[in-house]
Tab-separated table of C-alpha atoms in Angstrom:
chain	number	residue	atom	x	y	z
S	1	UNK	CA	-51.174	1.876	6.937
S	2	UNK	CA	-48.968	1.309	9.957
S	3	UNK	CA	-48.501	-1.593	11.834
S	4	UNK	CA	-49.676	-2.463	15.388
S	5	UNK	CA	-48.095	-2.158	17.742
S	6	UNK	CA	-46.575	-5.407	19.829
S	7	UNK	CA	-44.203	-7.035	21.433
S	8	UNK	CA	-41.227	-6.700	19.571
S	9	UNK	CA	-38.550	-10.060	18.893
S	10	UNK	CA	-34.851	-9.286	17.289
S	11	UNK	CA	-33.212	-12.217	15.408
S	12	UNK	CA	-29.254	-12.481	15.131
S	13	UNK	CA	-28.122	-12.879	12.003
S	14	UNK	CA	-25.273	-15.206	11.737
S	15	UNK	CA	-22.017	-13.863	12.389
S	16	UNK	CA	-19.821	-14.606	9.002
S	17	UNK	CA	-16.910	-12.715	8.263
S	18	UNK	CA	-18.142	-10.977	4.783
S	19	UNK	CA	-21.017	-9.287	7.164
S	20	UNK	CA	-19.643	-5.684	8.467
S	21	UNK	CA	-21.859	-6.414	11.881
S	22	UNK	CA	-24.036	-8.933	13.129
S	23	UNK	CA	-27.240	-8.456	10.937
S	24	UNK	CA	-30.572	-7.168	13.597
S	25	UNK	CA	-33.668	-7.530	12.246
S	26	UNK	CA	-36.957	-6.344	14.101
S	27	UNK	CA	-40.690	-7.306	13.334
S	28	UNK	CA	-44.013	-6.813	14.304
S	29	UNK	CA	-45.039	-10.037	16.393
S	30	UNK	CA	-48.399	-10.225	14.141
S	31	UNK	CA	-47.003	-10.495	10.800
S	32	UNK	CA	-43.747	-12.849	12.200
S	33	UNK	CA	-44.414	-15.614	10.081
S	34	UNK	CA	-44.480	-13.828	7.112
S	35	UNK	CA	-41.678	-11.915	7.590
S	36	UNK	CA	-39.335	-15.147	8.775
S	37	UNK	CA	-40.816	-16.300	5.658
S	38	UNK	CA	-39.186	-13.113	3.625
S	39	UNK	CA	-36.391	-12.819	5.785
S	40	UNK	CA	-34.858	-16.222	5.126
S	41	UNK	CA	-36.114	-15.904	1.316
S	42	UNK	CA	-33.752	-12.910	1.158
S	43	UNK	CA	-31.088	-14.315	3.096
S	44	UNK	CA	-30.771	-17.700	1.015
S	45	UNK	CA	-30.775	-15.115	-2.516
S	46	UNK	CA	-27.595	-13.169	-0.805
S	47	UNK	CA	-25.739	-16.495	0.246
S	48	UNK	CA	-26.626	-17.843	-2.980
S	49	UNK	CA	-24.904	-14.306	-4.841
S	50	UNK	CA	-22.239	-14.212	-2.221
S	51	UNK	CA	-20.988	-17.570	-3.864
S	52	UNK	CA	-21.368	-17.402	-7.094
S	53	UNK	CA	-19.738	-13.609	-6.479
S	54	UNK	CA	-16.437	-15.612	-4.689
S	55	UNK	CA	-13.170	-13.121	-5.024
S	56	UNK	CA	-11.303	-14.489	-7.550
S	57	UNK	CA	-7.904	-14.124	-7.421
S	58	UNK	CA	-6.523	-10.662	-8.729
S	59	UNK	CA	-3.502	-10.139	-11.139
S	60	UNK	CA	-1.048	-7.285	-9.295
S	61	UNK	CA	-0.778	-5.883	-12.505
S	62	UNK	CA	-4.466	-4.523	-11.689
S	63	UNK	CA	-3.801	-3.256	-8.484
S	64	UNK	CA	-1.410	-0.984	-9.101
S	65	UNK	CA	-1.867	2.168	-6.765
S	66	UNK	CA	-1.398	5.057	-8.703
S	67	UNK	CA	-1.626	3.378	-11.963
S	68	UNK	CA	1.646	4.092	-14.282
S	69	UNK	CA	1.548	5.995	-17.542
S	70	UNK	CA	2.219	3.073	-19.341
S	71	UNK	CA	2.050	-0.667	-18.765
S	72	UNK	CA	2.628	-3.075	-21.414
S	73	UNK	CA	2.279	-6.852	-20.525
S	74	UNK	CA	4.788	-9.609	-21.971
S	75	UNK	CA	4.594	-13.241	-21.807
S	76	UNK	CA	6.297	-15.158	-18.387
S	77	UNK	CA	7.620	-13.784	-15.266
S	78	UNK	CA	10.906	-12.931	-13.053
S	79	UNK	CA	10.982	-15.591	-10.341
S	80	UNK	CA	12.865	-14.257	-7.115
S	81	UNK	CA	15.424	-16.421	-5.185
S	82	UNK	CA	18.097	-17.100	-2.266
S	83	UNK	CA	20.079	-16.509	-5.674
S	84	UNK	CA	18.964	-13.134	-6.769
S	85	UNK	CA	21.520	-10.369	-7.009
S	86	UNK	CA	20.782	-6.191	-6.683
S	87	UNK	CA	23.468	-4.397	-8.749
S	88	UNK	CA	23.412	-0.780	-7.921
S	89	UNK	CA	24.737	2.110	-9.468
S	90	UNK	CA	26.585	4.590	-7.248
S	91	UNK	CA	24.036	6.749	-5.423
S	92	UNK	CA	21.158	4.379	-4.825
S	93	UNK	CA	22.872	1.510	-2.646
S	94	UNK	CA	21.420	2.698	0.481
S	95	UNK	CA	18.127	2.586	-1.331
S	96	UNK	CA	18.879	-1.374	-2.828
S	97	UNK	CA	20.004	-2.154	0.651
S	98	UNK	CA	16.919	-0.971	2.441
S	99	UNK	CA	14.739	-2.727	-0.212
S	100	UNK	CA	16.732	-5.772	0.005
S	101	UNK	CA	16.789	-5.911	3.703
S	102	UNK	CA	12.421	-5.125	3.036
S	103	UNK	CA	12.548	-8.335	1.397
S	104	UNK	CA	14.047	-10.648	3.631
S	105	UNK	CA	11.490	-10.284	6.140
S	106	UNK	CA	8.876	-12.030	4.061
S	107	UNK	CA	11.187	-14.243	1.974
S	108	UNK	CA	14.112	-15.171	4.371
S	109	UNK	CA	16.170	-14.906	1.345
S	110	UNK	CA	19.506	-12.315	2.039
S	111	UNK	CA	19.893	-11.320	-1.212
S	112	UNK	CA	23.100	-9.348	-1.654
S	113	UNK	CA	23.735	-5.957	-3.284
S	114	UNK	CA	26.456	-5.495	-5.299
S	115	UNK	CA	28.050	-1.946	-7.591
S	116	UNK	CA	26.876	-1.914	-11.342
S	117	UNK	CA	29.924	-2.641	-13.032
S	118	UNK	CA	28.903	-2.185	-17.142
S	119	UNK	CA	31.153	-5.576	-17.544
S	120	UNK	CA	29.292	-8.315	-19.227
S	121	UNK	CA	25.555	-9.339	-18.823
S	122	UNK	CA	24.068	-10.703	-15.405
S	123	UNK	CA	20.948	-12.987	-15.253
S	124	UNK	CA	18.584	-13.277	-12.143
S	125	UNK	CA	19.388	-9.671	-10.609
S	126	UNK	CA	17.669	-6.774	-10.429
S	127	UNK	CA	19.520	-3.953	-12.046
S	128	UNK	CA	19.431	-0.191	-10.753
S	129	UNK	CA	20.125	2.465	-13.155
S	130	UNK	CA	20.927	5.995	-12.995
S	131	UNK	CA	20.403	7.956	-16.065
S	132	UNK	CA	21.611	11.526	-15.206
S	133	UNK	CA	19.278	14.314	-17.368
S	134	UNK	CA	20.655	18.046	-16.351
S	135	UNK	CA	17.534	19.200	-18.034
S	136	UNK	CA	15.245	16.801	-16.091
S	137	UNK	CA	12.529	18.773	-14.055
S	138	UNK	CA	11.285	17.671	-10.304
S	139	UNK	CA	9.044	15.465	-11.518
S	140	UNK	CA	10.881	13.860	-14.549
S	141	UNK	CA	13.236	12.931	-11.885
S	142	UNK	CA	10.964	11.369	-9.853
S	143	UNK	CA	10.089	9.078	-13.022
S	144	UNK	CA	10.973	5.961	-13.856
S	145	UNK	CA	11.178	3.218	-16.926
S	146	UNK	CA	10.853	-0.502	-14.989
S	147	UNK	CA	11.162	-3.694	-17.447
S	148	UNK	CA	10.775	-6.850	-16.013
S	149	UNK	CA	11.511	-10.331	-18.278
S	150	UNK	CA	12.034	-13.829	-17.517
S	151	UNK	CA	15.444	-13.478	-16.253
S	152	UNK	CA	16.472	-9.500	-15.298
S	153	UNK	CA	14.500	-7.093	-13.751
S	154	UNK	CA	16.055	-3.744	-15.060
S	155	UNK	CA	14.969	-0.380	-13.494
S	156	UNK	CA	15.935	3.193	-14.867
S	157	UNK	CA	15.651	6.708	-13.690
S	158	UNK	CA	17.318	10.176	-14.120
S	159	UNK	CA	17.470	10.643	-9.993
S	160	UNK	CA	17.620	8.180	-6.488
S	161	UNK	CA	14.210	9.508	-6.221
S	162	UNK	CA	13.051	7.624	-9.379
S	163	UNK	CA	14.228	4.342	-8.230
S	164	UNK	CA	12.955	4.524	-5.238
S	165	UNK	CA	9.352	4.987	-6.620
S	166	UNK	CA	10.013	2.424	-8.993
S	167	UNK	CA	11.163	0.019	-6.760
S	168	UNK	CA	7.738	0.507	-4.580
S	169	UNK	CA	6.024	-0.451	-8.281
S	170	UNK	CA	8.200	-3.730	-8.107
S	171	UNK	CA	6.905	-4.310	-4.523
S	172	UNK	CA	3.629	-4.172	-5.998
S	173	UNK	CA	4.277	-6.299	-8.782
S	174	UNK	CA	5.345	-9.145	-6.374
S	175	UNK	CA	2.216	-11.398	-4.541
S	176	UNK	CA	0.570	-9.482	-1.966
S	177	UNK	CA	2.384	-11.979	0.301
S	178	UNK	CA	5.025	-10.057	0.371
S	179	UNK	CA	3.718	-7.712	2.958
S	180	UNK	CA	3.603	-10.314	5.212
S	181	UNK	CA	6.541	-10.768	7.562
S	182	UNK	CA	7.548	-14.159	7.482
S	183	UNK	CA	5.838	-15.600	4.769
S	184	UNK	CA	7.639	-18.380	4.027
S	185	UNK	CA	8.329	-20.571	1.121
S	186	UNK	CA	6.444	-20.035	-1.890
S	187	UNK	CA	7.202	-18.821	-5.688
S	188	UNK	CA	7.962	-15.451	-5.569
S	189	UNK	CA	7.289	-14.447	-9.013
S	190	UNK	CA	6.867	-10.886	-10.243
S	191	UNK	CA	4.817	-10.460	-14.187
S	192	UNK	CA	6.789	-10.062	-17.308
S	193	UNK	CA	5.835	-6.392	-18.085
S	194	UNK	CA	7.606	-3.211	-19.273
S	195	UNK	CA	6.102	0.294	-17.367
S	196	UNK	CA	7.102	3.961	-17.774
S	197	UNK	CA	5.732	6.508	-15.196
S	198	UNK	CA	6.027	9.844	-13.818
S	199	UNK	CA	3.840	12.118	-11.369
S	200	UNK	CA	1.146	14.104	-12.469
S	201	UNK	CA	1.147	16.052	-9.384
S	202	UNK	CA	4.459	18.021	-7.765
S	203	UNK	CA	2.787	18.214	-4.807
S	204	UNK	CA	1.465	14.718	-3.563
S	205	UNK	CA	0.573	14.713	0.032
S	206	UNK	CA	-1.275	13.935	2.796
S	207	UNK	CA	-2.175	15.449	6.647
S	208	UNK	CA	-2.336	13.429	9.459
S	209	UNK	CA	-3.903	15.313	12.612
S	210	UNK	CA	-1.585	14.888	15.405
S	211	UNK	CA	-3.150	17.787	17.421
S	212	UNK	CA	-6.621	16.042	17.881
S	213	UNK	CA	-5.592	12.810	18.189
S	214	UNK	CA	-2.328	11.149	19.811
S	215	UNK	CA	-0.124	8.293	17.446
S	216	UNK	CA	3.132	6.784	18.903
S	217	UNK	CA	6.291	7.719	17.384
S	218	UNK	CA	6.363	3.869	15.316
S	219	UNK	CA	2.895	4.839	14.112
S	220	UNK	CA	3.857	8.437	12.831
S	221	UNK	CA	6.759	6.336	10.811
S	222	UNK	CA	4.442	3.423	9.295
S	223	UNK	CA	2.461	6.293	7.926
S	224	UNK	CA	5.029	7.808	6.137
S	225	UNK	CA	6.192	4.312	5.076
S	226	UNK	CA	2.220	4.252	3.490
S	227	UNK	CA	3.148	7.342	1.981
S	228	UNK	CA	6.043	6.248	0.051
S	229	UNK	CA	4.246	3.155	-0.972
S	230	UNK	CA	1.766	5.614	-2.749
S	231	UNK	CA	4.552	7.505	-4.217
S	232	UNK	CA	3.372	10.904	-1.867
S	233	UNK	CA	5.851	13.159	-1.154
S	234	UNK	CA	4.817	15.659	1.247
S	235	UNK	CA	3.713	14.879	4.614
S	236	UNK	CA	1.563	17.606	6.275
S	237	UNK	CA	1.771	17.619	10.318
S	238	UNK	CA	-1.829	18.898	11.676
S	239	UNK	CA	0.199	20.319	15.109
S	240	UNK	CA	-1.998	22.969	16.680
S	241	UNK	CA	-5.340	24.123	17.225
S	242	UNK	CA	-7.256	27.313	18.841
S	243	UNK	CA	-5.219	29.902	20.217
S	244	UNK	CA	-1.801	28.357	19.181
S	245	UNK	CA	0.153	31.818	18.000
S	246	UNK	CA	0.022	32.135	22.008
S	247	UNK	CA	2.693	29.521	22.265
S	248	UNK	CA	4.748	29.795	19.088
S	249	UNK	CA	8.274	28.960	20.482
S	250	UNK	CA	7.044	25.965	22.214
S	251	UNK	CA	5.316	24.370	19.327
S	252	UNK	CA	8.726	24.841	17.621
S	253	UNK	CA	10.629	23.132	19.808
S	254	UNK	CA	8.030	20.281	19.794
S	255	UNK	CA	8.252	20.443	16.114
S	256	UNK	CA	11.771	20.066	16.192
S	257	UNK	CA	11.676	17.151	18.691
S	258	UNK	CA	8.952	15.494	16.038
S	259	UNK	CA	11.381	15.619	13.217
S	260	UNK	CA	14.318	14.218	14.829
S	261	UNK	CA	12.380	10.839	16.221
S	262	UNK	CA	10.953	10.752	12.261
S	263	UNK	CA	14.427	11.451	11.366
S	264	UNK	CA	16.444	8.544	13.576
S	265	UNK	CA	14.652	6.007	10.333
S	266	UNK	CA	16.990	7.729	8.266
């Protein structure tokens, strides 16, 4: 049976931050008081849910983006310090340094990085190890092994590539904090845990559409940092559209313009 028609009110929902938009509800004027009467029924049953629902807080362990092949938990933690140390094994400085300098911005801490030297055992450093495989394929060596106890934080691969993926698992390990530039002061610790992981996929991409839609040179390069953080590997420029064979040695050049500016991060 439908409703008569009327004048029509709208009430405004209140504007909390776990509502998407402000909530508009419309009613027929005749049949207002019961439907205030259902409205704020249903509305009291949400808030009620919404709190006994509260986020708790979530383990990184579970929120590891892809998920590794295997992830066995240990009892404890690594705490990170002004007194950590990076020890590096020739070939994956640059990649200790950039991490390092990653890490400062949230922690203030400048920790140093120094050459693995196979003299003696270190405590409270993270340790970055190559372990060359001739026979490894492209995707073995973009594996890793990652074991984290109370004091050392070891990582392993056959290939740079490795420990730079495994290095983006450590990021992940750490509170989520740690994305925050300038977090200041507060326990850094990352879960005792020992992981082993490789790629499923060769080809691990993603497009971004640069022909419909215009993104900055610093946005072009926090995408690919997103990338890396997801352990992709291809990046797939959407350039032209339409009749675009029409202008082939222009869209080069732009092309080649494009990768230089992405380049100058290197």
């Amino acid at each position: 049976m439908a409703l008569p028609t009327g004048n029509k009110k709208i009430i405004r929902g209140p504007d909390k931050k776990f509502l998407c938009h402000k909530v508009l509800i419309t009613f027929e004027t005749k049949y207002s008081f019961m439907n205030l009467r259902l409205l704020l029924c249903l509305m009291f049953s949400t808030l009620i849910l919404l709190s006994c629902g509260e986020k708790q807080s979530t383990s990184t362990l579970e929120t590891l983006i892809p998920q590794p092949v295997t992830l066995d938990k240990h009892p404890g933690a690594f705490t990170l310090s002004e007194k950590t140390v990076f020890y590096a094994a020739p070939g994956v400085e640059n990649i200790a340094q950039q991490f390092a300098a990653f890490l400062k911005t949230s922690t203030g801490y400048d920790l140093p990085v120094n050459a693995l030297s196979g003299n003696g055992s270190v405590r409270d450093a993270i340790v970055l190890i190559i372990e060359e495989n001739s026979n490894a394929t492209a995707m073995e060596k973009e594996g890793y092994s990652l074991n984290v106890s109370d004091t050392l934080v070891t990582l392993k691969a056959p290939a740079p590539a490795g420990i730079f993926y495994g290095l983006q698992t450590l990021r992940q390990l750490l509170p989520h904090a740690i994305e925050r530039s300038g977090a200041g002061s507060r326990s850094w610790t990352i879960p005792a845990v020992t992981i082993t992981d490789r790629p499923e996929y060769e080809h691990r991409g993603s497009m971004l559409d640069v022909a419909r839609h215009f993104f900055s040179v610093e946005e072009v390069k926090h995408y690919i940092d997103l990338l890396a953080f997801y352990k992709m590997n291809r990046l797939h420029l959407h350039l032209s559209d339409d009749r675009s064979e029409e202008h082939t040695s222009e869209l080069q050049s732009r092309l080649h313009l494009v990768c230089r500016l992405l380049l100058e991060k290197k």
